[in-house]
Short mmCIF file of C-alpha atoms in Angstrom, two decimals:
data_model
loop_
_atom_site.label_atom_id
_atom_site.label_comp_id
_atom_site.label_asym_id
_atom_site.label_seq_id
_atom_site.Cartn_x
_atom_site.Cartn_y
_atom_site.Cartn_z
CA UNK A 1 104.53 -32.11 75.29
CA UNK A 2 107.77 -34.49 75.24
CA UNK A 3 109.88 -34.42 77.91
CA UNK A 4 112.50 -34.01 74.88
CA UNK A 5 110.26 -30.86 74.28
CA UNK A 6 110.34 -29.79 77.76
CA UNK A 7 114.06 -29.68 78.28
CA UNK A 8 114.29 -27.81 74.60
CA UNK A 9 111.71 -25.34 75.70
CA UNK A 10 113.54 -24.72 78.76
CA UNK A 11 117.01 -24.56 77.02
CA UNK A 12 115.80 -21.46 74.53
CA UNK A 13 113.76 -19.75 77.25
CA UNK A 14 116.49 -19.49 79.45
CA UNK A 15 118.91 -17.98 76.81
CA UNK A 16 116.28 -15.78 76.12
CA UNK A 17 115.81 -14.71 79.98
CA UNK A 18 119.92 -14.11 79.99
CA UNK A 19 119.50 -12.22 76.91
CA UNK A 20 116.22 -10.28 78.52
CA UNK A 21 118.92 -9.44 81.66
CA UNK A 22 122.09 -8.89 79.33
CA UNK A 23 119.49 -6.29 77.60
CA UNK A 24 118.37 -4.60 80.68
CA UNK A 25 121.73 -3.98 81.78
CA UNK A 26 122.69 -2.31 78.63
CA UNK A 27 119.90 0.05 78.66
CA UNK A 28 120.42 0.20 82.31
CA UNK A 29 124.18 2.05 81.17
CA UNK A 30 122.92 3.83 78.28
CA UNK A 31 120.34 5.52 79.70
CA UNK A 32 122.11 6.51 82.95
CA UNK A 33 121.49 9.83 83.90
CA UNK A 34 118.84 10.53 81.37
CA UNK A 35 115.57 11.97 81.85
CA UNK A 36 112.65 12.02 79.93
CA UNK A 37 113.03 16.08 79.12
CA UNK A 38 116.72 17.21 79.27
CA UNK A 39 118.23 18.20 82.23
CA UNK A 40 119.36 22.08 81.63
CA UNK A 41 121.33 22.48 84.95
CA UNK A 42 124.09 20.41 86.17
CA UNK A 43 125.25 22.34 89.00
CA UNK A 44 123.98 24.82 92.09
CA UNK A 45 125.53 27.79 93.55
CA UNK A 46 123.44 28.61 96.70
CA UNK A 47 124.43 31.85 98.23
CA UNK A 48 122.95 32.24 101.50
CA UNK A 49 121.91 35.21 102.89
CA UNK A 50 121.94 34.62 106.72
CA UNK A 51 119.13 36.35 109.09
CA UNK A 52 116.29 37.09 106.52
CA UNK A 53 116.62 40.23 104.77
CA UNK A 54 113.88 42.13 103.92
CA UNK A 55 111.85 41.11 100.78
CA UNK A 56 109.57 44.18 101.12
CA UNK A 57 113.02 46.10 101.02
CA UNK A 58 115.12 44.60 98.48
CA UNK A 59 112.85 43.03 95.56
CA UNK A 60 109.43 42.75 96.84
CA UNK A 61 107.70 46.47 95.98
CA UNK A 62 104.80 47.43 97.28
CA UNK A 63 103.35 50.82 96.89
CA UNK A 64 100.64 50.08 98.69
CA UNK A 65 103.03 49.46 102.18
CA UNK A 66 104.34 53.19 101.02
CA UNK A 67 101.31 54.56 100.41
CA UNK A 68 100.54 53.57 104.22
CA UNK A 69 103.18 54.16 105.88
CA UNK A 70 103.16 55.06 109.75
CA UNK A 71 99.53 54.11 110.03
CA UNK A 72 98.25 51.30 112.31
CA UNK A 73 96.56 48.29 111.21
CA UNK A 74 95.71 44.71 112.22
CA UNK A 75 97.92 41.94 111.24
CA UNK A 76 98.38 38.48 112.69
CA UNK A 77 102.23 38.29 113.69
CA UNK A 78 103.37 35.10 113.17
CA UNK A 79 105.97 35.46 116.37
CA UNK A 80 102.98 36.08 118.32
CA UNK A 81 101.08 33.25 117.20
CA UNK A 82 103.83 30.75 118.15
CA UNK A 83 105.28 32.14 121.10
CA UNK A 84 102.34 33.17 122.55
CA UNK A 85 99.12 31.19 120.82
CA UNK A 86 97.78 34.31 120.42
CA UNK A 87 95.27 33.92 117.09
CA UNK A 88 93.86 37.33 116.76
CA UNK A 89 95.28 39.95 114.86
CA UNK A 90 97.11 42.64 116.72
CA UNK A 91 97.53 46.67 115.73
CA UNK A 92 101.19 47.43 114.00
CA UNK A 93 102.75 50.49 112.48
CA UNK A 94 103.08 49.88 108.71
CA UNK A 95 106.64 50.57 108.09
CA UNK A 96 106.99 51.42 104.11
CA UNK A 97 110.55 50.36 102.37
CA UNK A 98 113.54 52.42 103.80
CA UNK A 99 114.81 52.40 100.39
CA UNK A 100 114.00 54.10 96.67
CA UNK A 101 112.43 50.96 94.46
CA UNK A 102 112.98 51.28 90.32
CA UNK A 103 112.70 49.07 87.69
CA UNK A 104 115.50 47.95 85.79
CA UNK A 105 116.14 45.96 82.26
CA UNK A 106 114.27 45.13 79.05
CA UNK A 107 112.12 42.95 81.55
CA UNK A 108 110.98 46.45 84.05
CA UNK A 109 111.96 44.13 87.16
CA UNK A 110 111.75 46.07 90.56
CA UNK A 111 114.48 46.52 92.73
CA UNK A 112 115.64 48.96 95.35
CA UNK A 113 118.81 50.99 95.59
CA UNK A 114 120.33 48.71 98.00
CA UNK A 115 121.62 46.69 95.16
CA UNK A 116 122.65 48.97 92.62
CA UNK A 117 124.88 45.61 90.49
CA UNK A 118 122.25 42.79 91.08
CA UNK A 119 119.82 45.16 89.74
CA UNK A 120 121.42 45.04 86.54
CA UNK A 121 121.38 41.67 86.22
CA UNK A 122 117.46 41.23 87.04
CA UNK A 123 117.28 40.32 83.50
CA UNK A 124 118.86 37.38 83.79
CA UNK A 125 116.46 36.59 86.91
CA UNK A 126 113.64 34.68 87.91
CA UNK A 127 112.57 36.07 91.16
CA UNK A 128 110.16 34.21 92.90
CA UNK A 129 107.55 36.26 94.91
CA UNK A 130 105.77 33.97 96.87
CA UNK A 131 108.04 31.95 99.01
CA UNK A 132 106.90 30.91 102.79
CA UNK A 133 108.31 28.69 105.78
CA UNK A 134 107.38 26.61 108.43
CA UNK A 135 110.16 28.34 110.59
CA UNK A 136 109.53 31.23 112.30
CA UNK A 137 112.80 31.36 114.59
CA UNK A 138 116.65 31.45 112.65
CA UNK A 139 117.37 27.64 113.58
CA UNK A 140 114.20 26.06 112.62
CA UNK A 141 113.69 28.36 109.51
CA UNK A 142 117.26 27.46 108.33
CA UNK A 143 116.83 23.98 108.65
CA UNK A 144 113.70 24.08 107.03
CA UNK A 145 115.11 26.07 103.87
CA UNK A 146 118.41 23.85 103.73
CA UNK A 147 116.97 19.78 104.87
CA UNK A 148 113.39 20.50 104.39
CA UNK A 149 112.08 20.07 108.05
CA UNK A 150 112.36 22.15 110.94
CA UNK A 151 113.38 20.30 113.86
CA UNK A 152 114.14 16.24 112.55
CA UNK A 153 117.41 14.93 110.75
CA UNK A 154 116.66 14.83 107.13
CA UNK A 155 119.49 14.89 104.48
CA UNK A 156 120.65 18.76 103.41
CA UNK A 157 119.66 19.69 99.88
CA UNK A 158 123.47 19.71 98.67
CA UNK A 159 123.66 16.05 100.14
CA UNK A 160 120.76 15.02 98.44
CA UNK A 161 121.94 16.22 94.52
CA UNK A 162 125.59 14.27 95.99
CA UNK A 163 123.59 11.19 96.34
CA UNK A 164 121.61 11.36 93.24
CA UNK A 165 123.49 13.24 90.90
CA UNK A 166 127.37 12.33 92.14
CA UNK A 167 130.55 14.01 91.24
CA UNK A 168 131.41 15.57 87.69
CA UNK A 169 135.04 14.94 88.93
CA UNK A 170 136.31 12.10 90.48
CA UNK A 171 138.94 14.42 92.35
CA UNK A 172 136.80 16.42 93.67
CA UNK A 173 133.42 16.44 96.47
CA UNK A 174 130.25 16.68 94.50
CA UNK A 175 129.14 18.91 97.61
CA UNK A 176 130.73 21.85 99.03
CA UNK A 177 129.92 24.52 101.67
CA UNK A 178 131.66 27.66 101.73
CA UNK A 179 131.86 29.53 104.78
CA UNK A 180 129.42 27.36 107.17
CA UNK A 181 127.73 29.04 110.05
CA UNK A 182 128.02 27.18 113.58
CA UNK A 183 124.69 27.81 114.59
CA UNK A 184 121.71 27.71 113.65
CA UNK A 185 121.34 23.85 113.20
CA UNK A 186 125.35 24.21 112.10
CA UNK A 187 126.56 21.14 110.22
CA UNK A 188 123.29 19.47 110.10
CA UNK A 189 122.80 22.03 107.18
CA UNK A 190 125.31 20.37 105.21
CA UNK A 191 124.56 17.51 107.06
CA UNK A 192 123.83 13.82 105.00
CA UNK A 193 121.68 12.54 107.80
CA UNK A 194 120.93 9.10 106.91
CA UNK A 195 122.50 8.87 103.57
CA UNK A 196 126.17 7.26 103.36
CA UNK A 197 128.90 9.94 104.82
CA UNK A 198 130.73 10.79 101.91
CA UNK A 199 127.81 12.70 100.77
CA UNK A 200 128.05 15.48 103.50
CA UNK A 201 129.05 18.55 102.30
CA UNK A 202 133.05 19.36 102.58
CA UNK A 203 133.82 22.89 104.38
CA UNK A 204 135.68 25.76 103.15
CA UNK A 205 136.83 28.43 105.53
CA UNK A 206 134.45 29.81 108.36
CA UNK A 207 131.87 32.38 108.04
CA UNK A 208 133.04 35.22 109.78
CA UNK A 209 136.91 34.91 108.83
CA UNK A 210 138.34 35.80 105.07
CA UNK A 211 139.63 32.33 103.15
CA UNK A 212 143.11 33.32 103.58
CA UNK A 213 145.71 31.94 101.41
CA UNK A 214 145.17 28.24 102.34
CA UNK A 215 141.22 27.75 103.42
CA UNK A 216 141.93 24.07 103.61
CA UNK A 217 144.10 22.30 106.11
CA UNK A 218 146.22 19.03 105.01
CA UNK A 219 145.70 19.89 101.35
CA UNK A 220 149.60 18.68 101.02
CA UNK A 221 151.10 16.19 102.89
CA UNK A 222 154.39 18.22 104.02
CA UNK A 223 156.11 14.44 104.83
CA UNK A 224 155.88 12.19 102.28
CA UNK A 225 156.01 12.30 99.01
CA UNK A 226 153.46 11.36 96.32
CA UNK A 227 155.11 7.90 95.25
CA UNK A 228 154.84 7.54 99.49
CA UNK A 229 151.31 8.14 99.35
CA UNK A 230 150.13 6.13 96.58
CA UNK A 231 152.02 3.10 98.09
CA UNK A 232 150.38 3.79 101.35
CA UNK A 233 146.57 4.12 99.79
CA UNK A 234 146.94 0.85 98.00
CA UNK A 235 147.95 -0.94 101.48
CA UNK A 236 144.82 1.09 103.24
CA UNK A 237 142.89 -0.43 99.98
CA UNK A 238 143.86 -4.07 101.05
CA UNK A 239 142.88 -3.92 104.74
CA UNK A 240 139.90 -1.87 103.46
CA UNK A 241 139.10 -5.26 101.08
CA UNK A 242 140.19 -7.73 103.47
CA UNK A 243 137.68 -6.03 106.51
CA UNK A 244 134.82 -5.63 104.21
CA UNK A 245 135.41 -9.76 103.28
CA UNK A 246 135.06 -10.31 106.94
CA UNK A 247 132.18 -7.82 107.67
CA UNK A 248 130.35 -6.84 104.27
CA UNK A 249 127.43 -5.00 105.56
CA UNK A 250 129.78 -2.37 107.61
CA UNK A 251 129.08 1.26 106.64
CA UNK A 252 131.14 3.07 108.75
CA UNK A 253 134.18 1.22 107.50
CA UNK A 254 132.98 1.57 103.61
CA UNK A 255 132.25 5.79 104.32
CA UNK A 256 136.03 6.05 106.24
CA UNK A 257 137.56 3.87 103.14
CA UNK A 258 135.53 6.37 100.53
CA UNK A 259 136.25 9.69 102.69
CA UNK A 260 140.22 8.79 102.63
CA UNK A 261 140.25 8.19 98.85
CA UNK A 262 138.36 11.41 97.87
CA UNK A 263 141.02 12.97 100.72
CA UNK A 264 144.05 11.46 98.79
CA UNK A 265 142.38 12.56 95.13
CA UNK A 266 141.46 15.77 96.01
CA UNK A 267 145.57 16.78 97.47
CA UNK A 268 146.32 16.14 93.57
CA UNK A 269 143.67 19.22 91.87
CA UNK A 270 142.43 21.19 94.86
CA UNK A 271 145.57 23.33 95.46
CA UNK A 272 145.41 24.75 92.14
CA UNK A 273 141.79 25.47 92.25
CA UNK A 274 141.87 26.93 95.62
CA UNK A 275 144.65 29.39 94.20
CA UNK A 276 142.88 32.16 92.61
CA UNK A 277 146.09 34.67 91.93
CA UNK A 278 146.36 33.52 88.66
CA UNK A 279 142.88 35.47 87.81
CA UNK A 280 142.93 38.23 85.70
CA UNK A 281 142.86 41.53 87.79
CA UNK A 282 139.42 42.33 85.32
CA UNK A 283 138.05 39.40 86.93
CA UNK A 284 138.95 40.19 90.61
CA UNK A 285 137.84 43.53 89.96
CA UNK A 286 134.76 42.24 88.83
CA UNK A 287 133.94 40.08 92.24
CA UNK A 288 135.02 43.72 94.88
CA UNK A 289 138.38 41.87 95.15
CA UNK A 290 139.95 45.26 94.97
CA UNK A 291 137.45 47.22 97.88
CA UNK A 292 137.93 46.37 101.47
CA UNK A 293 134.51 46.19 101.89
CA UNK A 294 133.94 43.74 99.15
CA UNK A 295 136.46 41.35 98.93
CA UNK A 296 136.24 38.60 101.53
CA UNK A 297 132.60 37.43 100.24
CA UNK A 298 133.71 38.63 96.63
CA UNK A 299 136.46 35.62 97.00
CA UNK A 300 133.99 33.58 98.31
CA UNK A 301 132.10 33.90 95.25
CA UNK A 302 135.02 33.75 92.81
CA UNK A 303 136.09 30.63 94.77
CA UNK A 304 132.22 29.18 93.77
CA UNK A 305 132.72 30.12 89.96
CA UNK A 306 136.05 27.70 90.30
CA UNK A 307 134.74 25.07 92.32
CA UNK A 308 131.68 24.92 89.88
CA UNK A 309 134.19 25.20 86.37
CA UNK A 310 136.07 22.14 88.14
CA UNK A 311 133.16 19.75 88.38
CA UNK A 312 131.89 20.16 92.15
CA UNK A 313 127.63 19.87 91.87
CA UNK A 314 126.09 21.60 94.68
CA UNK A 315 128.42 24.75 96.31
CA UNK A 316 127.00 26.66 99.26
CA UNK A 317 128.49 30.75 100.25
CA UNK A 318 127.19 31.52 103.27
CA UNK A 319 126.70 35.33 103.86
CA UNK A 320 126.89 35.88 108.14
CA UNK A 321 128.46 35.34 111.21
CA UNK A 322 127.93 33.05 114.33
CA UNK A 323 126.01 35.72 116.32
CA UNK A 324 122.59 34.80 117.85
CA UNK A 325 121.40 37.98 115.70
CA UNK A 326 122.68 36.92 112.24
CA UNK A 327 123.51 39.64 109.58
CA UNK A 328 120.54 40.83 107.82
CA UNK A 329 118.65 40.18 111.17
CA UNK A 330 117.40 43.76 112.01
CA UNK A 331 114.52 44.03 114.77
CA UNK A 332 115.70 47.66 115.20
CA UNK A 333 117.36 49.72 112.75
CA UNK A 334 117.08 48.44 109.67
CA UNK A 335 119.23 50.89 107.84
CA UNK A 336 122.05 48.06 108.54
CA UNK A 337 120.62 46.18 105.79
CA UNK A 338 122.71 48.83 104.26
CA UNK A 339 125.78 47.63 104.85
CA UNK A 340 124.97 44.21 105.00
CA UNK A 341 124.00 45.12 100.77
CA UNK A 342 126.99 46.29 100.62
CA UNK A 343 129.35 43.83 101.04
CA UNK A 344 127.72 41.05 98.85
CA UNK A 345 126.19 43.45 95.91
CA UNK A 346 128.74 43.39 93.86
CA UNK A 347 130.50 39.83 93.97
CA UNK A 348 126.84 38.36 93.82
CA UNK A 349 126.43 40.12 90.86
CA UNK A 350 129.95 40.00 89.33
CA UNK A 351 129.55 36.12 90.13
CA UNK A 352 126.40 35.74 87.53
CA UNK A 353 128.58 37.80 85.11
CA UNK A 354 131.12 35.95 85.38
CA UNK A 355 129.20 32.81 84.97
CA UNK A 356 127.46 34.20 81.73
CA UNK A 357 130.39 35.17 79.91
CA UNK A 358 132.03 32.11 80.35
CA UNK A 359 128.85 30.05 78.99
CA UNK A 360 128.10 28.55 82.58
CA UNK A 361 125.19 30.08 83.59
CA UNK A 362 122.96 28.29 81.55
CA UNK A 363 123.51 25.05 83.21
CA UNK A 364 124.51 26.92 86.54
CA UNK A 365 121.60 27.37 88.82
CA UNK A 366 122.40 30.73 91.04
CA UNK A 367 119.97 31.02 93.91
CA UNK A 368 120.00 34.48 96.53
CA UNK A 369 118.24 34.77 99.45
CA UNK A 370 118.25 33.94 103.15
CA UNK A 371 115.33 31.37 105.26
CA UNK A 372 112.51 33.93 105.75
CA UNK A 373 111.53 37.57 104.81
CA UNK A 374 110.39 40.59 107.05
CA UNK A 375 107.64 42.15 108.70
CA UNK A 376 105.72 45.12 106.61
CA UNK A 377 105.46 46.48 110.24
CA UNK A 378 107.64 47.52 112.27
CA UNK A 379 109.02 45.66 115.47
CA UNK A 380 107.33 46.96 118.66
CA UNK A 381 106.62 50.35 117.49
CA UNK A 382 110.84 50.48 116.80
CA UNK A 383 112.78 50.69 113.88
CA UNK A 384 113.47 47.62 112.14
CA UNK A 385 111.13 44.17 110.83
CA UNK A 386 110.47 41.48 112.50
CA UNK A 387 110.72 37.35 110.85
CA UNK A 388 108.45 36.82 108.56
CA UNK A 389 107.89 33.01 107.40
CA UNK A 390 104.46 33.81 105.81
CA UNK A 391 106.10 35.66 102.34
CA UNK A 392 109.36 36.40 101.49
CA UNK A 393 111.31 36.39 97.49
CA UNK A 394 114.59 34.85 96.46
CA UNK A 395 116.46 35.44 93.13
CA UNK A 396 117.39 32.34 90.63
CA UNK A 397 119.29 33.05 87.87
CA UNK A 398 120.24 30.18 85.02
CA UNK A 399 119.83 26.92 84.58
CA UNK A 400 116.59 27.00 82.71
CA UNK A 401 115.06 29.43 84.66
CA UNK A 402 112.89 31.82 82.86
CA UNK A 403 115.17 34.96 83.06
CA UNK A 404 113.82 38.51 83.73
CA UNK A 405 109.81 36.77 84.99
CA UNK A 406 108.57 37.35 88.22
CA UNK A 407 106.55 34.10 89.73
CA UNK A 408 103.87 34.03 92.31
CA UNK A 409 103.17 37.44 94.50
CA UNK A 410 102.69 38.30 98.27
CA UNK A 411 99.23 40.48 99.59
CA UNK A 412 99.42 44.29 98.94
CA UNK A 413 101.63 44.63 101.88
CA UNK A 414 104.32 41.73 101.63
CA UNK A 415 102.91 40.20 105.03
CA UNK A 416 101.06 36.52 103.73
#
C-alpha cells in the first residue's frame, strides 16, 4: 500500500469513526430511558406502617392458627435465637387472629375486619404472602426494608430510583419523605449514603405532629422579592462556575450548588401543591379529612396523591411516632392494632381510589406494610405478638402489578 493510500485510508476511516461516535450519541438520546419491555410505573408511594403489624391479623389467614388456638407447641423464636443463641425450639401458646377474617371482591381475597375500606380495594391488590427479613429488632429491620442492609450505609430505596430514574419535574425533588421517624436508623432511611446529596430524600412534616398549614419552612422568602432572587442565584451560579474551574473534582461544592437551585425552583410550585384547600370536600371526605381520628394521616396521604400528580418519583408516609415501642408494636395487648387500623384505613384506601379514578394508579406503584410481621404465638404467655422477620405480607397495588393475586404463602401458622 502507497503511502498516498495510507493517508487516504486513514482520512475515510476516521470520518467514519466520528460518524460511528456522532451515531452512538444519537442513539445514546433516543433511547434514554427505554427499556427493553416498557416500563408500566413511573412513580412510588410507600406508606409505611411503623412497628410490624400483624400479618397473621390483618391479611395473612390461617385457619389452621384458629383452629389451634391456646394450645402449646414448639416453635423456634427468632428473638430467642439472636439474643440468646438459643437453636432449639421452645413451647408457645398459639394465639389465633383477634379479629373476624372474610373474603372480599370478584378475586375472594382475605382480609380481617380491621380494615373494613382497604378490604374493598383488595381487588386492585397484589398481596404478597411470603415476605422475610434479616432484622429481627425495629432499627435493623427498618433499615433492612428501606437501604437493603441491616447495620452498613447503603443508599435508601427512594434515593436509589432519584439517582436512576431523576425528577419528572425540574421544580420539584424526585424523592420525598413524608412524616420521617427519628429513630430507628432516622435519616439514614431516606438517607443517599454514597450517592451525590441531592438525591436524599426531602422531609415533610414530622411523624407524630399533623402537617399544619405550612409543613415546609422557607418555602417563601418573606424579604426579597423574586426579581431579588433570581439576580442573586445567577451571582451564586458564577462563584459556583468560577470554584468548580479552580477545583473540578469537588462534590460537596457541586451537591450545595445543586441543593440551592432545586431550593430556589421548588419556592416557585411547592406552595401551591402543599395547599390542599382547594380540594373538593368529596375528595377530603374521601381521605377521613372530615373524622378526627382520620385526618392527620388522611392529609398525609392526600398530600402523596399531589406530590405524585406534580412529578415527584419516589414519596414515603410514614405511619408512627418516635417511641422506642413504635405503633403497631404490640408485645401485650394487641387489641391496639385496633386503633392503630383505624386511623390509616380509610385514607390508605381513599388514597388508591383516588389514584384510580384519576388514571394514576396504573403507573403509580402503592406499597402497605411495615419491616416485619408477628408472632402466631403469643409473647411470654401475654397478650400480644412478638417480631417476626421469618414471614410477614405487604399490599401493592398498581403499576403493573397483577391486581386481586395473592403471591408466595407462609407455613400453616404464619411463623416461617
Amino acid at each position: 500500500m502507497s503511502v498516498c493510500d495510507r493517508r487516504r485510508w486513514l482520512q475515510t476511516t476516521a470520518c467514519g469513526f466520528g460518524g460511528l461516535a456522532l451515531g452512538s450519541l444519537f442513539a445514546r438520546q433516543l433511547s434514554a430511558g427505554q427499556t427493553h419491555f416498557p416500563a408500566k410505573a413511573r412513580r412510588i408511594i410507600f406508606l409505611f406502617m411503623q412497628g410490624g403489624p400483624s400479618h397473621v391479623d390483618t391479611f395473612d389467614y390461617k385457619p389452621q392458627l384458629l383452629q389451634d388456638d391456646g394450645k402449646e407447641f414448639p416453635f423456634f423464636d427468632a428473638r430467642e435465637i439472636a439474643n440468646k443463641g438459643q437453636v432449639e425450639a421452645s413451647a408457645q401458646r398459639v394465639m389465633g387472629p383477634r379479629w373476624k377474617f372474610s373474603q372480599h371482591g370478584q378475586s375472594g381475597q382475605w382480609g380481617s375486619e380491621l380494615f373494613p375500606h382497604l378490604n374493598q380495594q383488595l381487588d386492585r391488590c397484589c398481596v404478597i404472602k411470603s415476605m422475610h427479613t434479616n432484622g429481627v429488632a425495629h432499627g435493623p429491620a427498618t433499615l433492612f426494608l428501606h437501604c437493603g442492609s441491616t447495620n452498613l450505609a447503603r443508599p435508601s430505596m427512594g434515593a436509589w430510583v432519584s439517582y436512576g430514574l431523576g425528577a419528572l419535574n425540574e421544580n420539584l425533588p424526585a424523592f420525598v419523605t413524608i412524616g420521617p421517624s427519628a429513630g430507628n436508623g432516622g435519616a439514614r432511611n431516606f438517607g443517599p449514603a454514597f450517592l451525590p446529596a441531592i438525591h436524599q430524600g426531602t422531609p415533610l412534616g414530622t411523624i407524630d405532629a399533623p402537617l399544619g398549614d405550612k409543613p415546609m419552612r422557607h418555602l417563601v422568602n418573606l424579604q426579597r422579592q423574586n426579581d431579588e432572587q433570581s439576580r442573586l442565584m445567577s451571582m451564586i451560579r458564577a462563584q459556583q462556575q468560577l470554584q468548580q474551574s479552580i477545583d473540578p473534582l469537588n462534590q460537596k461544592l457541586d451537591a450545595e450548588m445543586k441543593s440551592m437551585e432545586l431550593a430556589w425552583q421548588m419556592q416557585q410550585d411547592v406552595p401551591e401543591i402543599l395547599d390542599d384547600s382547594h380540594e373538593s370536600p368529596e375528595t377530603r371526605q374521601l381521605y377521613g379529612l372530615d373524622d378526627p381520628q382520620t385526618q392527620t394521616f388522611g392529609r398525609k396521604c392526600l398530600m402523596a396523591r399531589r406530590l405524585a400528580e406534580a412529578g415527584v418519583r419516589f414519596i414515603q408516609v410514614t405511619y408512627g411516632d418516635n417511641s422506642a415501642n413504635p405503633a403497631w408494636d404490640q408485645h401485650n395487648n394487641l387489641e391496639r392494632h385496633a386503633g392503630h387500623a383505624r386511623n390509616v384505613d380509610k385514607p390508605c384506601a381513599g388514597l388508591i381510589e383516588d389514584l384510580a379514578q384519576r388514571g394514576l394508579l396504573e403507573d403509580t406503584i402503592v406499597w402497605w406494610g411495615g419491616e416485619f410481621g408477628r408472632t402466631p404465638y403469643a409473647q411470654g404467655n401475654g397478650t400480644g405478638r412478638d417480631h417476626n422477620p421469618g414471614g410477614f405480607s405487604v399490599l401493592l397495588a398498581g403499576g403493573g402489578f397483577k391486581p386481586g393475586f395473592s403471591y408466595g404463602q407462609t407455613d400453616d401458622y404464619g411463623h416461617q
